[in-house]
């Protein structure tokens, strides 16, 4: 099984960016930890981060035929980007939406997502652990261990 983790704008600043909201763990350490957990599950995980919408669209296109599913924290593009939605749907790659913060407990403009309704699921509000929960859920889904689906 091959998975791809995509992080969008400003997530490269994790660790120093608004730590009260996003915690003090760096993106590099989240990625390293997640790769180790993936390997322990016999899963290959690639990681990508960009602050540019088009670069994320390109990354999704390049993932066609290469990965079984995507974990994506699109950052602010979650709430604005029809282009990312179209890329994910066009690529026909199943995906899980991830957020460190609980976007539903924040400003109104963060309470909507262009990605959520077509995702396998959304994990939001558990800080860096959101990524682990999302990956565990995704692996179980792909292994057909989730009985409700
Ligand atoms: C975020 C939530 C978004 O609203 C915000 O723009 C981010 C981070 C999160 O992980 O909580 O950049 O995606």
mmCIF file with all atom_site columns, C-alpha atoms in Angstrom, residues 1-8 11-12 14 26-38 43-50 55-56 59-60 63 66-75 88 93-100 123 127-136 138:
data_model
loop_
_atom_site.group_PDB
_atom_site.id
_atom_site.type_symbol
_atom_site.label_atom_id
_atom_site.label_alt_id
_atom_site.label_comp_id
_atom_site.label_asym_id
_atom_site.label_entity_id
_atom_site.label_seq_id
_atom_site.pdbx_PDB_ins_code
_atom_site.Cartn_x
_atom_site.Cartn_y
_atom_site.Cartn_z
_atom_site.occupancy
_atom_site.B_iso_or_equiv
_atom_site.pdbx_formal_charge
_atom_site.auth_seq_id
_atom_site.auth_comp_id
_atom_site.auth_asym_id
_atom_site.auth_atom_id
_atom_site.pdbx_PDB_model_num
ATOM 1  C CA . UNK A 1 1   ? 0.000   0.000  0.000  1.00 0.00 ? 1   UNK A CA 1
ATOM 2  C CA . UNK A 1 2   ? 1.293   3.463  -0.939 1.00 0.00 ? 2   UNK A CA 1
ATOM 3  C CA . UNK A 1 3   ? 0.032   6.655  0.678  1.00 0.00 ? 3   UNK A CA 1
ATOM 4  C CA . UNK A 1 4   ? 0.817   10.311 0.082  1.00 0.00 ? 4   UNK A CA 1
ATOM 5  C CA . UNK A 1 5   ? 0.679   13.027 2.751  1.00 0.00 ? 5   UNK A CA 1
ATOM 6  C CA . UNK A 1 6   ? 0.104   16.519 1.370  1.00 0.00 ? 6   UNK A CA 1
ATOM 7  C CA . UNK A 1 7   ? 0.424   19.633 3.510  1.00 0.00 ? 7   UNK A CA 1
ATOM 8  C CA . UNK A 1 8   ? -0.609  23.009 2.169  1.00 0.00 ? 8   UNK A CA 1
ATOM 9  C CA . UNK A 1 11  ? 2.203   24.214 7.457  1.00 0.00 ? 11  UNK A CA 1
ATOM 10 C CA . UNK A 1 12  ? 5.967   24.357 6.865  1.00 0.00 ? 12  UNK A CA 1
ATOM 11 C CA . UNK A 1 14  ? 4.480   24.253 12.242 1.00 0.00 ? 14  UNK A CA 1
ATOM 12 C CA . UNK A 1 26  ? 7.464   20.713 13.529 1.00 0.00 ? 26  UNK A CA 1
ATOM 13 C CA . UNK A 1 27  ? 6.194   19.377 10.211 1.00 0.00 ? 27  UNK A CA 1
ATOM 14 C CA . UNK A 1 28  ? 9.466   17.507 9.748  1.00 0.00 ? 28  UNK A CA 1
ATOM 15 C CA . UNK A 1 29  ? 8.928   15.661 13.002 1.00 0.00 ? 29  UNK A CA 1
ATOM 16 C CA . UNK A 1 30  ? 5.280   14.899 12.140 1.00 0.00 ? 30  UNK A CA 1
ATOM 17 C CA . UNK A 1 31  ? 6.413   13.487 8.785  1.00 0.00 ? 31  UNK A CA 1
ATOM 18 C CA . UNK A 1 32  ? 9.235   11.420 10.307 1.00 0.00 ? 32  UNK A CA 1
ATOM 19 C CA . UNK A 1 33  ? 6.916   9.996  12.958 1.00 0.00 ? 33  UNK A CA 1
ATOM 20 C CA . UNK A 1 34  ? 4.208   9.203  10.419 1.00 0.00 ? 34  UNK A CA 1
ATOM 21 C CA . UNK A 1 35  ? 6.673   7.503  8.057  1.00 0.00 ? 35  UNK A CA 1
ATOM 22 C CA . UNK A 1 36  ? 7.866   5.293  10.919 1.00 0.00 ? 36  UNK A CA 1
ATOM 23 C CA . UNK A 1 37  ? 4.288   4.372  11.808 1.00 0.00 ? 37  UNK A CA 1
ATOM 24 C CA . UNK A 1 38  ? 3.518   3.660  8.152  1.00 0.00 ? 38  UNK A CA 1
ATOM 25 C CA . UNK A 1 43  ? 2.814   0.891  4.201  1.00 0.00 ? 43  UNK A CA 1
ATOM 26 C CA . UNK A 1 44  ? 4.950   3.246  2.103  1.00 0.00 ? 44  UNK A CA 1
ATOM 27 C CA . UNK A 1 45  ? 4.354   6.951  2.837  1.00 0.00 ? 45  UNK A CA 1
ATOM 28 C CA . UNK A 1 46  ? 5.593   9.879  0.751  1.00 0.00 ? 46  UNK A CA 1
ATOM 29 C CA . UNK A 1 47  ? 5.310   13.446 2.038  1.00 0.00 ? 47  UNK A CA 1
ATOM 30 C CA . UNK A 1 48  ? 4.874   16.723 0.153  1.00 0.00 ? 48  UNK A CA 1
ATOM 31 C CA . UNK A 1 49  ? 4.369   20.308 1.308  1.00 0.00 ? 49  UNK A CA 1
ATOM 32 C CA . UNK A 1 50  ? 3.846   23.445 -0.730 1.00 0.00 ? 50  UNK A CA 1
ATOM 33 C CA . UNK A 1 55  ? 2.099   22.957 -7.079 1.00 0.00 ? 55  UNK A CA 1
ATOM 34 C CA . UNK A 1 56  ? -0.333  20.960 -4.942 1.00 0.00 ? 56  UNK A CA 1
ATOM 35 C CA . UNK A 1 59  ? 1.450   16.864 -7.033 1.00 0.00 ? 59  UNK A CA 1
ATOM 36 C CA . UNK A 1 60  ? -2.047  15.338 -7.037 1.00 0.00 ? 60  UNK A CA 1
ATOM 37 C CA . UNK A 1 63  ? 0.124   10.815 -7.831 1.00 0.00 ? 63  UNK A CA 1
ATOM 38 C CA . UNK A 1 66  ? 1.267   5.921  -7.984 1.00 0.00 ? 66  UNK A CA 1
ATOM 39 C CA . UNK A 1 67  ? -0.600  5.940  -4.664 1.00 0.00 ? 67  UNK A CA 1
ATOM 40 C CA . UNK A 1 68  ? -3.635  4.202  -3.203 1.00 0.00 ? 68  UNK A CA 1
ATOM 41 C CA . UNK A 1 69  ? -4.832  7.198  -1.226 1.00 0.00 ? 69  UNK A CA 1
ATOM 42 C CA . UNK A 1 70  ? -3.959  10.676 0.005  1.00 0.00 ? 70  UNK A CA 1
ATOM 43 C CA . UNK A 1 71  ? -3.925  12.291 3.446  1.00 0.00 ? 71  UNK A CA 1
ATOM 44 C CA . UNK A 1 72  ? -4.328  16.028 2.958  1.00 0.00 ? 72  UNK A CA 1
ATOM 45 C CA . UNK A 1 73  ? -4.138  19.032 5.229  1.00 0.00 ? 73  UNK A CA 1
ATOM 46 C CA . UNK A 1 74  ? -4.779  21.718 2.639  1.00 0.00 ? 74  UNK A CA 1
ATOM 47 C CA . UNK A 1 75  ? -4.484  24.496 5.247  1.00 0.00 ? 75  UNK A CA 1
ATOM 48 C CA . UNK A 1 88  ? -8.633  15.247 -6.103 1.00 0.00 ? 88  UNK A CA 1
ATOM 49 C CA . UNK A 1 93  ? -7.682  9.103  -5.619 1.00 0.00 ? 93  UNK A CA 1
ATOM 50 C CA . UNK A 1 94  ? -9.512  8.514  -2.328 1.00 0.00 ? 94  UNK A CA 1
ATOM 51 C CA . UNK A 1 95  ? -8.490  10.945 0.397  1.00 0.00 ? 95  UNK A CA 1
ATOM 52 C CA . UNK A 1 96  ? -8.839  11.881 4.043  1.00 0.00 ? 96  UNK A CA 1
ATOM 53 C CA . UNK A 1 97  ? -8.948  15.522 5.151  1.00 0.00 ? 97  UNK A CA 1
ATOM 54 C CA . UNK A 1 98  ? -6.797  16.344 8.179  1.00 0.00 ? 98  UNK A CA 1
ATOM 55 C CA . UNK A 1 99  ? -6.570  19.401 10.442 1.00 0.00 ? 99  UNK A CA 1
ATOM 56 C CA . UNK A 1 100 ? -4.579  20.025 13.587 1.00 0.00 ? 100 UNK A CA 1
ATOM 57 C CA . UNK A 1 123 ? -10.006 14.269 11.320 1.00 0.00 ? 123 UNK A CA 1
ATOM 58 C CA . UNK A 1 127 ? -3.110  18.509 17.012 1.00 0.00 ? 127 UNK A CA 1
ATOM 59 C CA . UNK A 1 128 ? -0.266  16.472 15.529 1.00 0.00 ? 128 UNK A CA 1
ATOM 60 C CA . UNK A 1 129 ? -2.126  13.291 16.538 1.00 0.00 ? 129 UNK A CA 1
ATOM 61 C CA . UNK A 1 130 ? -4.764  14.111 13.889 1.00 0.00 ? 130 UNK A CA 1
ATOM 62 C CA . UNK A 1 131 ? -2.298  12.820 11.289 1.00 0.00 ? 131 UNK A CA 1
ATOM 63 C CA . UNK A 1 132 ? -1.879  9.480  13.089 1.00 0.00 ? 132 UNK A CA 1
ATOM 64 C CA . UNK A 1 133 ? -5.620  9.039  13.535 1.00 0.00 ? 133 UNK A CA 1
ATOM 65 C CA . UNK A 1 134 ? -6.239  9.916  9.906  1.00 0.00 ? 134 UNK A CA 1
ATOM 66 C CA . UNK A 1 135 ? -3.594  7.486  8.672  1.00 0.00 ? 135 UNK A CA 1
ATOM 67 C CA . UNK A 1 136 ? -4.855  4.668  10.912 1.00 0.00 ? 136 UNK A CA 1
ATOM 68 C CA . UNK A 1 138 ? -7.313  5.392  6.073  1.00 0.00 ? 138 UNK A CA 1
#
